[in-house]
Short mmCIF file of C-alpha atoms in Angstrom, two decimals:
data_model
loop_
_atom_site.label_atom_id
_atom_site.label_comp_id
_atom_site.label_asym_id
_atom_site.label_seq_id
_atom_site.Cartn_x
_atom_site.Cartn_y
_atom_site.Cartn_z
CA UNK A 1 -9.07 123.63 165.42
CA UNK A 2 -12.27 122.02 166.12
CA UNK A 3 -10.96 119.00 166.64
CA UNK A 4 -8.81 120.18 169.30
CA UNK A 5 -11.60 122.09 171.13
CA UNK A 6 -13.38 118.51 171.31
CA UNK A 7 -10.86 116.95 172.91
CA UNK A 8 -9.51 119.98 175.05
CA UNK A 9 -12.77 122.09 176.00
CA UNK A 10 -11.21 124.07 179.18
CA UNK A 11 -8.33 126.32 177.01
CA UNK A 12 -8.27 129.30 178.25
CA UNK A 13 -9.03 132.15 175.86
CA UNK A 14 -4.91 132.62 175.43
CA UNK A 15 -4.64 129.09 174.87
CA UNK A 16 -7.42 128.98 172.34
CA UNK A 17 -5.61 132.12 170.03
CA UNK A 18 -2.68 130.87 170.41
CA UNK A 19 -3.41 127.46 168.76
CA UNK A 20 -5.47 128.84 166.41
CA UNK A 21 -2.10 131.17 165.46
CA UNK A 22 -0.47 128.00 164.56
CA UNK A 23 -1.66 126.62 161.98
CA UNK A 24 -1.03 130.21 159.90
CA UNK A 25 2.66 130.52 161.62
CA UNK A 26 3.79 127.16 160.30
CA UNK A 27 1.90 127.88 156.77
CA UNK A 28 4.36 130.90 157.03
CA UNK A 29 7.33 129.20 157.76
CA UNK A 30 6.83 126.06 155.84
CA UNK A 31 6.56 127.78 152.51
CA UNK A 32 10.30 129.47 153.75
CA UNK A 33 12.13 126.55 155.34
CA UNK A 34 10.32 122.83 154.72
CA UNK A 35 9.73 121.60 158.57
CA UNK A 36 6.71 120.41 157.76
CA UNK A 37 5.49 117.41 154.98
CA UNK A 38 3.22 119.69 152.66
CA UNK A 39 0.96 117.31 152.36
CA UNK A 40 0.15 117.25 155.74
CA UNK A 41 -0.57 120.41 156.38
CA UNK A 42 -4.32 120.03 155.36
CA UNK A 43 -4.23 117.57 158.30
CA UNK A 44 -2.31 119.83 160.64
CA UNK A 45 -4.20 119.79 163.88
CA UNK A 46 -4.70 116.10 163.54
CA UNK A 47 -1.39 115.28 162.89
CA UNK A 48 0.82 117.78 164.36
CA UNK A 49 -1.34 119.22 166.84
CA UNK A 50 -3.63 116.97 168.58
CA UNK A 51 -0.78 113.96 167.94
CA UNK A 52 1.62 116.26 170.37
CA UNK A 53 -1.00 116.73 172.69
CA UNK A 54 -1.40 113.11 173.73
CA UNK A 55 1.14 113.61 175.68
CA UNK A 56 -0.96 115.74 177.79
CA UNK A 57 -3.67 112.76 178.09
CA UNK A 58 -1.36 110.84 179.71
CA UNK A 59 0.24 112.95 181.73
CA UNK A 60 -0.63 116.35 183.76
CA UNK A 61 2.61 118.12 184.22
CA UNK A 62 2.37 120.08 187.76
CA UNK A 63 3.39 123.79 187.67
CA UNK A 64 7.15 124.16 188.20
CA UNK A 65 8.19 121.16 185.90
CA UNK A 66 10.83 121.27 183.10
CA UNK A 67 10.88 119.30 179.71
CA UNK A 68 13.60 118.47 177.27
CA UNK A 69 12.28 117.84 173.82
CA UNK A 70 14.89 115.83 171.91
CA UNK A 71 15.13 116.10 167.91
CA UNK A 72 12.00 118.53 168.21
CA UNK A 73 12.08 119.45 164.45
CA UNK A 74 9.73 122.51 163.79
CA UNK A 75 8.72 122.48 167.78
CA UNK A 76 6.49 119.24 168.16
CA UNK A 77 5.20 117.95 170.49
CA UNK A 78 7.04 121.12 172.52
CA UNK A 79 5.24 123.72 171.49
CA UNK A 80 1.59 122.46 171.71
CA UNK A 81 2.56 121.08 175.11
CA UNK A 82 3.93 124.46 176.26
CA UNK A 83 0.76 126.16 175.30
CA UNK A 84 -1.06 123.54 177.08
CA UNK A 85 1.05 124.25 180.01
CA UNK A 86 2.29 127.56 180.60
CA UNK A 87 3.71 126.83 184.07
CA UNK A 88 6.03 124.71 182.75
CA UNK A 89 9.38 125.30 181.39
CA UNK A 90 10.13 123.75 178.15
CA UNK A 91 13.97 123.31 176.08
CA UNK A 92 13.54 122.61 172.15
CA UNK A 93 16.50 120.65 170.90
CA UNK A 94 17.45 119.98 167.28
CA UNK A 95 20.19 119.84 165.22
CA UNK A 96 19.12 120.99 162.24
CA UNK A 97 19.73 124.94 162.95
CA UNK A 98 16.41 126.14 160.18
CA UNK A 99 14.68 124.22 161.94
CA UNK A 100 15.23 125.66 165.35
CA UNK A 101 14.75 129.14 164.03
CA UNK A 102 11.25 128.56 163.23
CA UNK A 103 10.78 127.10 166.73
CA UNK A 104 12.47 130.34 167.52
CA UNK A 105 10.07 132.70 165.85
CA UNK A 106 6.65 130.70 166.49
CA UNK A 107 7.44 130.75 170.11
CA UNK A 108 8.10 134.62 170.00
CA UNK A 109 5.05 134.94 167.96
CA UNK A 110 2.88 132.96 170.42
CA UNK A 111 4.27 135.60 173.19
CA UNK A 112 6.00 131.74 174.94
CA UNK A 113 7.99 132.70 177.93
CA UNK A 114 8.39 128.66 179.09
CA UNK A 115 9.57 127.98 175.87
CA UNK A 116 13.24 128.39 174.81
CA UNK A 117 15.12 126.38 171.96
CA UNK A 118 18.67 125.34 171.11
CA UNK A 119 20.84 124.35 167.99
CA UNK A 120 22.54 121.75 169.30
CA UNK A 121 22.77 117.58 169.36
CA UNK A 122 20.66 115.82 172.77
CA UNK A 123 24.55 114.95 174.09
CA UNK A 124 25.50 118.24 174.33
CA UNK A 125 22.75 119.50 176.89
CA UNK A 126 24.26 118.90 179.95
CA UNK A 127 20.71 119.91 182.58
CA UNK A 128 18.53 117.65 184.11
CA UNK A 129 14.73 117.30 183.65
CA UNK A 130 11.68 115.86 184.98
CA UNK A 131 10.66 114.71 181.09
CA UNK A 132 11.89 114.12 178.14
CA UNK A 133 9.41 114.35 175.10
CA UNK A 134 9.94 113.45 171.67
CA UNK A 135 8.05 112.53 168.49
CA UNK A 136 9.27 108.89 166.33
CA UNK A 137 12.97 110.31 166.33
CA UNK A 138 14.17 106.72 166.24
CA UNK A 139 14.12 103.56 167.71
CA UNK A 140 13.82 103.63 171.62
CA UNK A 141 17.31 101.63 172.40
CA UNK A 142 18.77 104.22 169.71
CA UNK A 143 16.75 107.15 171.71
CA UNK A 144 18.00 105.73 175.30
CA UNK A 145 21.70 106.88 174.97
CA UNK A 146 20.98 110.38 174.38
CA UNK A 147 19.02 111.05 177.25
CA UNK A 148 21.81 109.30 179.81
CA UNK A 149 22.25 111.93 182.57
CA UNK A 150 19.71 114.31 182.02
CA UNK A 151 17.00 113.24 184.75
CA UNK A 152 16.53 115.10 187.82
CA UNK A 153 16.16 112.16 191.00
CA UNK A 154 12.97 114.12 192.72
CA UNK A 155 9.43 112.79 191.70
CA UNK A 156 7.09 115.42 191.55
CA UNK A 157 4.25 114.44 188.82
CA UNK A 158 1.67 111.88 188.64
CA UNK A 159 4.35 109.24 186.74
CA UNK A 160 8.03 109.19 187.59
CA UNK A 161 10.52 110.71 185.64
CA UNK A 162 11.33 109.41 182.78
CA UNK A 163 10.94 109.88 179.21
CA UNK A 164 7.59 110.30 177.37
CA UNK A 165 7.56 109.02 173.19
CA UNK A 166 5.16 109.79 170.36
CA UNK A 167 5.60 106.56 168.13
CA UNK A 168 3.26 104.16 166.26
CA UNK A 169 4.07 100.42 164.89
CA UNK A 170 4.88 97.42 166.66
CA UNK A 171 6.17 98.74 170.31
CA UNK A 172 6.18 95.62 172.00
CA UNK A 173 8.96 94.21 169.41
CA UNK A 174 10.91 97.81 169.95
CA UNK A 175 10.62 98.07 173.75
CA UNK A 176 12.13 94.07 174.18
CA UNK A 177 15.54 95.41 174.49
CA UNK A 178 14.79 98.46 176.78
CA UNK A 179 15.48 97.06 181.21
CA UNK A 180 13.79 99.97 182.35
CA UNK A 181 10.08 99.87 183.09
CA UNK A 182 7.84 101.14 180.27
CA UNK A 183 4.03 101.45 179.59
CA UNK A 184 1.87 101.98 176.10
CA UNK A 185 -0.82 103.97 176.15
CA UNK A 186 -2.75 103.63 173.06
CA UNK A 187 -3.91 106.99 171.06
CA UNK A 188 -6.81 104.96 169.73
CA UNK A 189 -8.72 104.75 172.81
CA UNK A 190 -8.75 108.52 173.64
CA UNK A 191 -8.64 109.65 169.76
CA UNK A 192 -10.55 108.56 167.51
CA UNK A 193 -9.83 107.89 163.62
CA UNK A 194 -7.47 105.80 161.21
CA UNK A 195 -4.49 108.28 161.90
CA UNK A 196 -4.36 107.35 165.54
CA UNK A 197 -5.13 103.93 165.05
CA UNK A 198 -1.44 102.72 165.25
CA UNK A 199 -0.13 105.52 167.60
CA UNK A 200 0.83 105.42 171.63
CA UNK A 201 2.48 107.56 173.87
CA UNK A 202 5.16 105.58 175.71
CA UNK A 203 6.25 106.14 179.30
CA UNK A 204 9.44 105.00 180.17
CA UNK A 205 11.05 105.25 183.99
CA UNK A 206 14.42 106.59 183.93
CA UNK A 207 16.70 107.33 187.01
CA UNK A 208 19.43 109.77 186.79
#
């Protein structure tokens, strides 16, 4: 928790319990319904925590705002980013229906009004968003498809629309394929350590 105080000093004290709930929550649910690698829940706010919350280094979502997270698995990066960001309304996707529940109860838990979360695949929800979030679900031309439709036209944040990826290795060789504009922003360079070393946030500007 530390770690994330260093790097996020201005939480509010809401924001500061209800991160420091987490880490308990998913101990709770992980021994229950496996979301969660076990062995990397001694690095949890590295890994799960601060990793979602890069997002939020790259980009300041304004009050008003709504987020898709595709393939959201336990509720990363949602979750941390809807603590981070209360005036913003965020929808947790997955199809894996345990895994939703737990997203389900931590949000509940946390007392999350902007969060809500569905069992369902990304093709299925039909809305339209400012962002789309997600955390190494698969290769970006894979990713692409399922977010076809689902972008509101309006600009309103600091980067257009568009979708905004967790994922380490070699992006350059991933993103060839992909016409739309996209920019890496290395995790390195704001985080530091060997787990971040590899890992970028990638911006992507979709149109709807």
């Amino acid at each position: 928790m530390e770690l994330i105080l260093k790097h996020f000093p201005d939480l509010t004290d809401l924001q500061r319990s209800q991160l420091e709930q987490l880490k308990g929550l998913y101990e709770h649910w992980n021994a229950q319904i496996n979301v969660i690698s076990r062995k990397d829940m001694d690095e949890f706010y590295e890994r799960h925590v601060l990793h979602s919350l890069g997002i939020a280094k790259v980009m300041t979502f304004v009050p008003g705002s709504t987020v898709l997270d595709i393939g959201t698995g336990g509720g990363f990066p949602g979750i941390p980013l809807a603590i981070l960001f209360p005036e913003v309304q965020f929808h947790l996707v997955d199809s894996i229906g345990k895994k939703i529940k737990v997203v389900k109860e931590v949000a509940e838990a946390l007392g999350l009004k902007n969060v809500r979360a569905t069992h369902a695949r990304a093709e299925e929800i039909k809305e339209q968003f400012d962002f789309i979030v997600s955390r190494a679900v698969t290769a970006m031309p894979a990713f692409l498809p399922w977010t076809k439709g689902k972008f509101l036209s309006e600009n309103k944040n600091p980067l257009p629309n568009g979708i905004l990826y967790l994922k380490g290795g070699d992006l350059k060789e991933e993103l060839a394929p992909v016409k739309q504009p996209s920019t890496i922003y290395s995790l390195q360079t704001i985080f530091p350590g060997e787990f971040f070393e590899t890992k970028a946030v990638v911006h992507v500007t979709m149109r709807s």
